[in-house]
CSV table of C-alpha atoms in Angstrom, one decimal:
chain,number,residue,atom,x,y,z
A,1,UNK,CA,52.2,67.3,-1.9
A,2,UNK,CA,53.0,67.2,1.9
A,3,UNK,CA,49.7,66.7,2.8
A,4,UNK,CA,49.0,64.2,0.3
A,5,UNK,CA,52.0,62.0,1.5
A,6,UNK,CA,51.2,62.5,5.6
A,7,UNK,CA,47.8,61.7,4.3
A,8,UNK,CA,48.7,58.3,2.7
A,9,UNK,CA,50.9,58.0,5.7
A,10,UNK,CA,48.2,58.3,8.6
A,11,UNK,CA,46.3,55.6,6.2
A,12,UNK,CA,48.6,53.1,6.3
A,13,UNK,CA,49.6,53.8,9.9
A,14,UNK,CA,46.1,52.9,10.7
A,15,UNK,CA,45.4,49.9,8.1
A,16,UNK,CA,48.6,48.3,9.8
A,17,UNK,CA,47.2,49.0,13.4
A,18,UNK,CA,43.8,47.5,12.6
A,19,UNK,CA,45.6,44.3,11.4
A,20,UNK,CA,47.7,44.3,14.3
A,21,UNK,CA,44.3,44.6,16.6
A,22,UNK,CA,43.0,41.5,14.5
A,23,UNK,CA,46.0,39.3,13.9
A,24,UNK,CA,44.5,36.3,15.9
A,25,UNK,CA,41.4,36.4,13.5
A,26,UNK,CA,43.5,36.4,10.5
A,27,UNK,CA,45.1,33.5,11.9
A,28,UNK,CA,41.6,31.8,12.7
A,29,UNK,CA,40.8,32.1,9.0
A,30,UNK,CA,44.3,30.3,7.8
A,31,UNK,CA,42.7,26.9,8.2
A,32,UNK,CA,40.0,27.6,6.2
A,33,UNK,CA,42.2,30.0,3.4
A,34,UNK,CA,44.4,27.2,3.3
A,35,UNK,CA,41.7,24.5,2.7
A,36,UNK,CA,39.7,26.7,0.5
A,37,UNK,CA,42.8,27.0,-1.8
A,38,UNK,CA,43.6,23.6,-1.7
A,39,UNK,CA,40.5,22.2,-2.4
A,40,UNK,CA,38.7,24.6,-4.0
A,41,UNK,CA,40.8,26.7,-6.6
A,42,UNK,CA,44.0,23.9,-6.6
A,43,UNK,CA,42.2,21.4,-8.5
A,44,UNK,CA,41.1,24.0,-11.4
A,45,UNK,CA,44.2,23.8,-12.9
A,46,UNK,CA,42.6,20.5,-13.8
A,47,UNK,CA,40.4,22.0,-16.0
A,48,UNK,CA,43.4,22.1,-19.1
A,49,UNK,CA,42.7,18.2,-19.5
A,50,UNK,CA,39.0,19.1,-21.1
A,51,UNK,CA,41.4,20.2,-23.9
A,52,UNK,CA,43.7,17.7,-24.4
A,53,UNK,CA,44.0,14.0,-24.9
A,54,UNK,CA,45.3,12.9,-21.3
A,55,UNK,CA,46.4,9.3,-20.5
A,56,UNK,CA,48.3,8.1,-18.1
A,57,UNK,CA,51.2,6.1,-18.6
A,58,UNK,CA,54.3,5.3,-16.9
A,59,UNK,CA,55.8,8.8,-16.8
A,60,UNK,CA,54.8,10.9,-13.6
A,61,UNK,CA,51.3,12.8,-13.8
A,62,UNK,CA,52.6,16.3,-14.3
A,63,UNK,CA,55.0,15.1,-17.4
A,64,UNK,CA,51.9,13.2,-18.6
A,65,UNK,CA,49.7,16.4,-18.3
A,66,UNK,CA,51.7,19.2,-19.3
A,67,UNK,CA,52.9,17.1,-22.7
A,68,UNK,CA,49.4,15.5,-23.4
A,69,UNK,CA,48.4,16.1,-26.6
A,70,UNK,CA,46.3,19.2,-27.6
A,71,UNK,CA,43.3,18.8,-29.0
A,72,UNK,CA,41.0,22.1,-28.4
A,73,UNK,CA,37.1,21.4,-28.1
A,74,UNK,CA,37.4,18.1,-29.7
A,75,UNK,CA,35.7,16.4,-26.1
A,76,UNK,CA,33.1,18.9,-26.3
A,77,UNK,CA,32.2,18.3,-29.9
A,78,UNK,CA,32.0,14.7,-29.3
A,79,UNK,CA,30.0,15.2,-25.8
A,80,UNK,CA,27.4,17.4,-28.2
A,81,UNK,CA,27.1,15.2,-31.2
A,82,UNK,CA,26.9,11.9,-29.5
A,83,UNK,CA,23.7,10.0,-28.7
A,84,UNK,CA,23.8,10.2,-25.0
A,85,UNK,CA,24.0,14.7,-24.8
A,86,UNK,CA,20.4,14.4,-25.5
A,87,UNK,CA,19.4,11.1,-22.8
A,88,UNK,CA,21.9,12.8,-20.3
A,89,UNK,CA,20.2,16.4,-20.5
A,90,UNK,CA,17.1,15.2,-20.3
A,91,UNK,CA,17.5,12.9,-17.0
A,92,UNK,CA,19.2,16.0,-15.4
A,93,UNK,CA,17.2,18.5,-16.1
A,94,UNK,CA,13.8,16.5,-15.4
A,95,UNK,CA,14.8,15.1,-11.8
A,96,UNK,CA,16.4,18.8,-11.1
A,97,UNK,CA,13.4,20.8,-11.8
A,98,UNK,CA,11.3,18.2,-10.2
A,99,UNK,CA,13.4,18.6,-7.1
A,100,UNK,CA,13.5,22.4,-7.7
A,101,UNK,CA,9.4,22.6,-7.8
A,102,UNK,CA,8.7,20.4,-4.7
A,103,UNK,CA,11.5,21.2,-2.5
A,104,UNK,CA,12.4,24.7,-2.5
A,105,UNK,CA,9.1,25.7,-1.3
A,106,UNK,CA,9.0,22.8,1.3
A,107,UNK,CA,11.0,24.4,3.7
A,108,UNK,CA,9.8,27.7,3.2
A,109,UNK,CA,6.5,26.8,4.2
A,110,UNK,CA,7.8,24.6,6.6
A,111,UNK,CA,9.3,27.6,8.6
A,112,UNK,CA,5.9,29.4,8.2
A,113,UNK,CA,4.2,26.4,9.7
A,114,UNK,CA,6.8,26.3,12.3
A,115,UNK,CA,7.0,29.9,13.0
A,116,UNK,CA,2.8,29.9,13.5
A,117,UNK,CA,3.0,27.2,16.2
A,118,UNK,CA,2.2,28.1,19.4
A,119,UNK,CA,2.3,24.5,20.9
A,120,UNK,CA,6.2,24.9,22.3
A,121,UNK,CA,6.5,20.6,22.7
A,122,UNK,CA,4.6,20.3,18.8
A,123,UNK,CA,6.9,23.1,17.2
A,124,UNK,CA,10.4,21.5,19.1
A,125,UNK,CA,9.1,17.5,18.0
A,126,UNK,CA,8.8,19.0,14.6
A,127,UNK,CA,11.6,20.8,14.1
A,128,UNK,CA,13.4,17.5,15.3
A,129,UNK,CA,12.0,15.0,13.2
A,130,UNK,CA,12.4,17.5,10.4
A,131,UNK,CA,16.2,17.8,11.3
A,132,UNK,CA,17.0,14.6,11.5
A,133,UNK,CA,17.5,13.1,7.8
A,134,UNK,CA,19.6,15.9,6.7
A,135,UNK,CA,22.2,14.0,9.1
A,136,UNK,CA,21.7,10.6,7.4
A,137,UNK,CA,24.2,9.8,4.5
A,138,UNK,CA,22.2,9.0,1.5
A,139,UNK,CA,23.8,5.1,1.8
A,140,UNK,CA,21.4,4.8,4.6
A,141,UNK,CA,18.5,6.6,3.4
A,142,UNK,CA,18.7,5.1,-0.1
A,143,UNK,CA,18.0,2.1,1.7
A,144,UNK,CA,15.1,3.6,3.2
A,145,UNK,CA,13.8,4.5,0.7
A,146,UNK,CA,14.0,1.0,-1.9
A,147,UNK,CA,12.8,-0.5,1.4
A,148,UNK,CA,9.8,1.4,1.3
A,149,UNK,CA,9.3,1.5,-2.1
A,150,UNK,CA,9.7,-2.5,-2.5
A,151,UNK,CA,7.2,-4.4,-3.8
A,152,UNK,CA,6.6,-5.7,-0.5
A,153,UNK,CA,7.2,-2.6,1.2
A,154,UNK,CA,5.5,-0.3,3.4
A,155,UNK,CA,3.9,1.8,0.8
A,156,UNK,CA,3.0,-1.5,-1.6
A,157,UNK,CA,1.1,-2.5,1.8
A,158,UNK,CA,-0.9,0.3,2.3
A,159,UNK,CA,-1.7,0.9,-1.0
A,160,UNK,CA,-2.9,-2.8,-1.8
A,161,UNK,CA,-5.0,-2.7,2.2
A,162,UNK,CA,-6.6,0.3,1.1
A,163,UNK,CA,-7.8,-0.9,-2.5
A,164,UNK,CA,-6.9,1.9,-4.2
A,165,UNK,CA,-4.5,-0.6,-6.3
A,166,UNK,CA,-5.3,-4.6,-6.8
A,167,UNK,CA,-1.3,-5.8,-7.3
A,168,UNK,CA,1.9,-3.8,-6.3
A,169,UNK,CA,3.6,-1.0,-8.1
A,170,UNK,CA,7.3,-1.3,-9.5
A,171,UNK,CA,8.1,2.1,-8.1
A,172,UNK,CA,11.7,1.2,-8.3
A,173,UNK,CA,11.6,-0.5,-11.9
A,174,UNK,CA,9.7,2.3,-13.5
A,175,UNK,CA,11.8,4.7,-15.2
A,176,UNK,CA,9.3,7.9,-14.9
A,177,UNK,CA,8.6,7.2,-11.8
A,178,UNK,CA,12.2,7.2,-11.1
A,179,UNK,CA,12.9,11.0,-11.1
A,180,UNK,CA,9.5,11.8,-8.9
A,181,UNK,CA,11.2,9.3,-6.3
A,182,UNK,CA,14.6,11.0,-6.7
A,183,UNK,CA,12.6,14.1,-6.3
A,184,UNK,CA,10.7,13.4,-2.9
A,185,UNK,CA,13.4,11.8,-1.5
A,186,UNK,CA,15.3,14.9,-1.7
A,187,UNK,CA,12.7,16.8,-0.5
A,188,UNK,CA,12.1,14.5,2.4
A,189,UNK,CA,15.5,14.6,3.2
A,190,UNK,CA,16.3,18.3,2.7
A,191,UNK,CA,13.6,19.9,3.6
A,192,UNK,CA,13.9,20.4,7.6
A,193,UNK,CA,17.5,21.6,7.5
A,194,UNK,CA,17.0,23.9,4.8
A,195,UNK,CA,13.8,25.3,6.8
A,196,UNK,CA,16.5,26.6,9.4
A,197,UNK,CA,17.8,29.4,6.8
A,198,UNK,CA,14.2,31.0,7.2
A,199,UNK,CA,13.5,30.2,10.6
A,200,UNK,CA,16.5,32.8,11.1
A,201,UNK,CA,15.4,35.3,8.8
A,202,UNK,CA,12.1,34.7,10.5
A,203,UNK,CA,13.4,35.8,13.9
A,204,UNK,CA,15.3,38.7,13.2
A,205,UNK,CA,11.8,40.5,12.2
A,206,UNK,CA,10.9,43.1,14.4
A,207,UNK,CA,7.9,41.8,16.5
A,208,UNK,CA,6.3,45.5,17.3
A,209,UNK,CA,5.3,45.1,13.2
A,210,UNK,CA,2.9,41.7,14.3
A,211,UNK,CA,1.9,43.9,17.1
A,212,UNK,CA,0.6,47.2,15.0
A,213,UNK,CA,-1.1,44.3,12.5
A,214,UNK,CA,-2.6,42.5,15.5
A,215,UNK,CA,-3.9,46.0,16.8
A,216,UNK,CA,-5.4,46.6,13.3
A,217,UNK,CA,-7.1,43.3,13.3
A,218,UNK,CA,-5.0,41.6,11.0
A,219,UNK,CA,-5.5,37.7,11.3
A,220,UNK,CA,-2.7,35.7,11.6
A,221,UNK,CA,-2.9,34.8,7.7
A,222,UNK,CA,-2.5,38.5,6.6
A,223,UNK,CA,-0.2,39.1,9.1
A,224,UNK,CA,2.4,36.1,8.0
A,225,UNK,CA,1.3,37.2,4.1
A,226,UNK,CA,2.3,41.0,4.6
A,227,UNK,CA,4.9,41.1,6.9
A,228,UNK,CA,6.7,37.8,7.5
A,229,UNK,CA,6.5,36.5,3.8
A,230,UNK,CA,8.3,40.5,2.3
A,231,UNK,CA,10.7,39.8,4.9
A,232,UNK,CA,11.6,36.2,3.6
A,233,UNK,CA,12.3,37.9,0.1
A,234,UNK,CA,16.0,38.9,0.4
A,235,UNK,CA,16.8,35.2,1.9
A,236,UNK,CA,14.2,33.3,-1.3
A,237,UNK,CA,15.6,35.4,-3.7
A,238,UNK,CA,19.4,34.8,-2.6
A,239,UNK,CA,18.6,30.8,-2.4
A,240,UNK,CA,16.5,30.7,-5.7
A,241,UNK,CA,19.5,32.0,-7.5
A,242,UNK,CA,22.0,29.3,-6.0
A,243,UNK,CA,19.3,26.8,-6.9
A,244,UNK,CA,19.1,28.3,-10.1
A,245,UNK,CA,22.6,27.8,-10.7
A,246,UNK,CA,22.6,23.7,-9.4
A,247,UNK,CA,19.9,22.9,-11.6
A,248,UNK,CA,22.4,20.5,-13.1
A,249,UNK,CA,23.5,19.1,-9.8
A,250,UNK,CA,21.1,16.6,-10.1
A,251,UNK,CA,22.4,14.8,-7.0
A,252,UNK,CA,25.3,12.0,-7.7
A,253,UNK,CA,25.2,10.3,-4.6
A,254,UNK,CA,21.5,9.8,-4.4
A,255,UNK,CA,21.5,8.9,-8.0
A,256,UNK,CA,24.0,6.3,-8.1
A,257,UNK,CA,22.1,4.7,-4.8
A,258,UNK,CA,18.9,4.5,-6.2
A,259,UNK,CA,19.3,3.5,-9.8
A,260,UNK,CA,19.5,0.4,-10.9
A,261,UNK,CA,19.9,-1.9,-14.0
A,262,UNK,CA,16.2,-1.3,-15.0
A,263,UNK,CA,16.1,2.2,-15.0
A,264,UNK,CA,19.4,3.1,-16.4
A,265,UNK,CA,17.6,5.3,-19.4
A,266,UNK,CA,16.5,7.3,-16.9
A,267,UNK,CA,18.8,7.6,-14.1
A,268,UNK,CA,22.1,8.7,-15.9
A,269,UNK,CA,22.4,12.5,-15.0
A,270,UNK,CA,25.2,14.2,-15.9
A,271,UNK,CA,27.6,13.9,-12.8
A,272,UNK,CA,27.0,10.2,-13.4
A,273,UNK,CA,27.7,10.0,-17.1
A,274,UNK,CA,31.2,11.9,-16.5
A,275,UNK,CA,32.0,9.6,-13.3
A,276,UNK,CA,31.1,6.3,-16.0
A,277,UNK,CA,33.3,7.6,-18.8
A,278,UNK,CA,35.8,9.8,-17.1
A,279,UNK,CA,37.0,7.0,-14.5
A,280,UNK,CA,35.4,4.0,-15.4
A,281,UNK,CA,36.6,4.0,-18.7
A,282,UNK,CA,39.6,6.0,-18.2
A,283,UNK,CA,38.5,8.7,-20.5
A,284,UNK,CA,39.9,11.2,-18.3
A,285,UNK,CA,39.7,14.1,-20.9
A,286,UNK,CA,36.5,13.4,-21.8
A,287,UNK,CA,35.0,13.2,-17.9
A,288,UNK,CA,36.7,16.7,-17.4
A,289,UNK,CA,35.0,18.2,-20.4
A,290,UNK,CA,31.6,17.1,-19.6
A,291,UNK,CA,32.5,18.5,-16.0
A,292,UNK,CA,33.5,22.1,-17.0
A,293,UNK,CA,30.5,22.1,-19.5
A,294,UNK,CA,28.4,21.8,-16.5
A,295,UNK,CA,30.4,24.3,-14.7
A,296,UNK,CA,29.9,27.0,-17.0
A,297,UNK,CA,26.1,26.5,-17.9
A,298,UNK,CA,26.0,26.5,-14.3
A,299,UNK,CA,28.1,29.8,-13.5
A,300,UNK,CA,25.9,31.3,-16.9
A,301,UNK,CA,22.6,30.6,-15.1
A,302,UNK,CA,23.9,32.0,-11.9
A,303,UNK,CA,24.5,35.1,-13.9
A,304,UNK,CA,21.3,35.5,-15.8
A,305,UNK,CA,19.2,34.9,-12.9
A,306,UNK,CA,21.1,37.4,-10.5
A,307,UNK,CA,20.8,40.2,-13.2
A,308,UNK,CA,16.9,39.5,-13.7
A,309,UNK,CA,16.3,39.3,-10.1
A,310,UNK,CA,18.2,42.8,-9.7
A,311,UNK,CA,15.7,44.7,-12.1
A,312,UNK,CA,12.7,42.5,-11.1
A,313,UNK,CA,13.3,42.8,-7.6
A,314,UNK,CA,16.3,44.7,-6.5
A,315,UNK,CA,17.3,41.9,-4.8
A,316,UNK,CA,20.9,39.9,-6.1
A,317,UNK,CA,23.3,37.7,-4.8
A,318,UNK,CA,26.2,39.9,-6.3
């Protein structure tokens, strides 16, 4: 019993000298505990409106929250049986896979690309230019983008000097097109700055492996097949879940810049339907229900692809 308790004692002794040793790093991470709580779990609480029938009045907002009226999953009902579940589902999930095909391999083969350059100025000039859009705030590359899309725009141009078409497209007033435009631009915009994540993995493979291939006379090609491509794995698989898990983040910002009054069939995603009903027109209860539906399909997908990725692979995020 001694033992036991000089034991516990010695453990203790030793937890609180370790947190003595890293108090200052503790008190690095406040900020960000702080924030994290704030921002992150605070606003959950939130989450009770889905199941009530909140309106704001003239009473404060916690007396108008906490005595709304209860009304269990009558917002979810309603968000299933109505006509727009089956419009809404379909314009997220189409521009989402779309983005999900074209650019989550971009940037992995963008860092292979990269990574096989041996021209220093070519790979650096790349890598910039690559780099560069992530940094530009979708108001700005929206524009870029209608611009170019226009009907008198660069691409209309080219297109009509060439002869491959005899009048200009309506990129921007054709609803199909619309989610392949969403798509591209995302990938356009993403792609460099998400090539970063592999360019790191990349790097921390040990080179004497490309040196045993080389001596075996491996080309280049098998070598970046059978060594750098197994090593990506961990870092693909890890990102494919989280990707997995968005595929109803179909992008509100670049959504809501792009659409327009002809292609309004085809543009309203899900994020945008809740921002139209939930604070357009003050249906606050109903915005937050179509919100935490998204939230849990998404945190269900996360799930279902982790644990089939673990016996597939061996490979999960948790």
């Amino acid at each position: 019993m001694h033992k036991v308790s000089a034991i516990k004692t010695v453990r203790s002794n030793n937890l609180m000298s370790r947190l003595k040793d890293q108090k200052w790093l503790f008190v690095l991470m406040l900020p960000a505990f702080i924030a994290t709580l704030l921002f992150s779990y605070g606003p959950m609480f939130g989450l009770y409106m889905a199941f009530t029938n909140y309106q704001p009045g003239g009473e404060s907002f916690f007396h108008q929250f906490f005595h709304a009226e209860f009304v269990g999953f009558r917002w979810f009902e309603y968000f299933f049986t109505t006509g727009d579940f089956y419009r809404v589902m379909r314009n997220t999930l189409a521009t989402s896979l779309l983005t999900l095909l074209f650019g989550f391999p971009a940037p992995i083969i963008l860092a292979l690309v990269l990574n096989e350059a041996r021209q220093g100025f070519f790979k650096r000039f790349v890598q910039t230019v690559s780099y560069l859009p992530h940094f530009i705030s979708w108001v700005i590359a929206a524009n870029i983008v209608i611009t170019l899309l226009a009907s008198d725009g660069m691409l209309n141009n080219i297109l009509v000097l060439l002869g491959i078409v005899d009048d200009p497209i309506a990129f921007m007033q054709n609803g199909p097109l619309f989610w392949w435009i969403i798509a591209l631009s995302n990938m356009w915009k993403e792609m460099g700055f998400s090539a970063i994540m592999y360019l790191a993995a990349i790097s921390s493979i040990n080179p004497e492996l490309y040196e045993a291939a080389r001596v075996d006379g491996a080309s280049r090609f098998k070598q970046m097949w059978h060594i750098t491509l197994p090593a990506l794995r961990p870092t693909i698989v890890i990102l494919a879940i989280l990707a997995v898990g968005g595929i109803l983040n179909a992008g509100f910002e670049q959504q809501y810049l792009l659409q327009n009054n002809t292609v309004l069939e085809y543009s309203e995603v899900i994020d945008i339907y809740a921002y139209k009903y939930g604070l357009q027109n003050s249906m606050f209860s109903y915005g937050a229900a179509v919100g935490m539906f998204k939230s849990v399909v998404a945190f269900i997908l996360v799930v279902i692809v982790n644990r089939i990725s673990r016996k597939v692979n061996d490979q999960a995020l948790f």
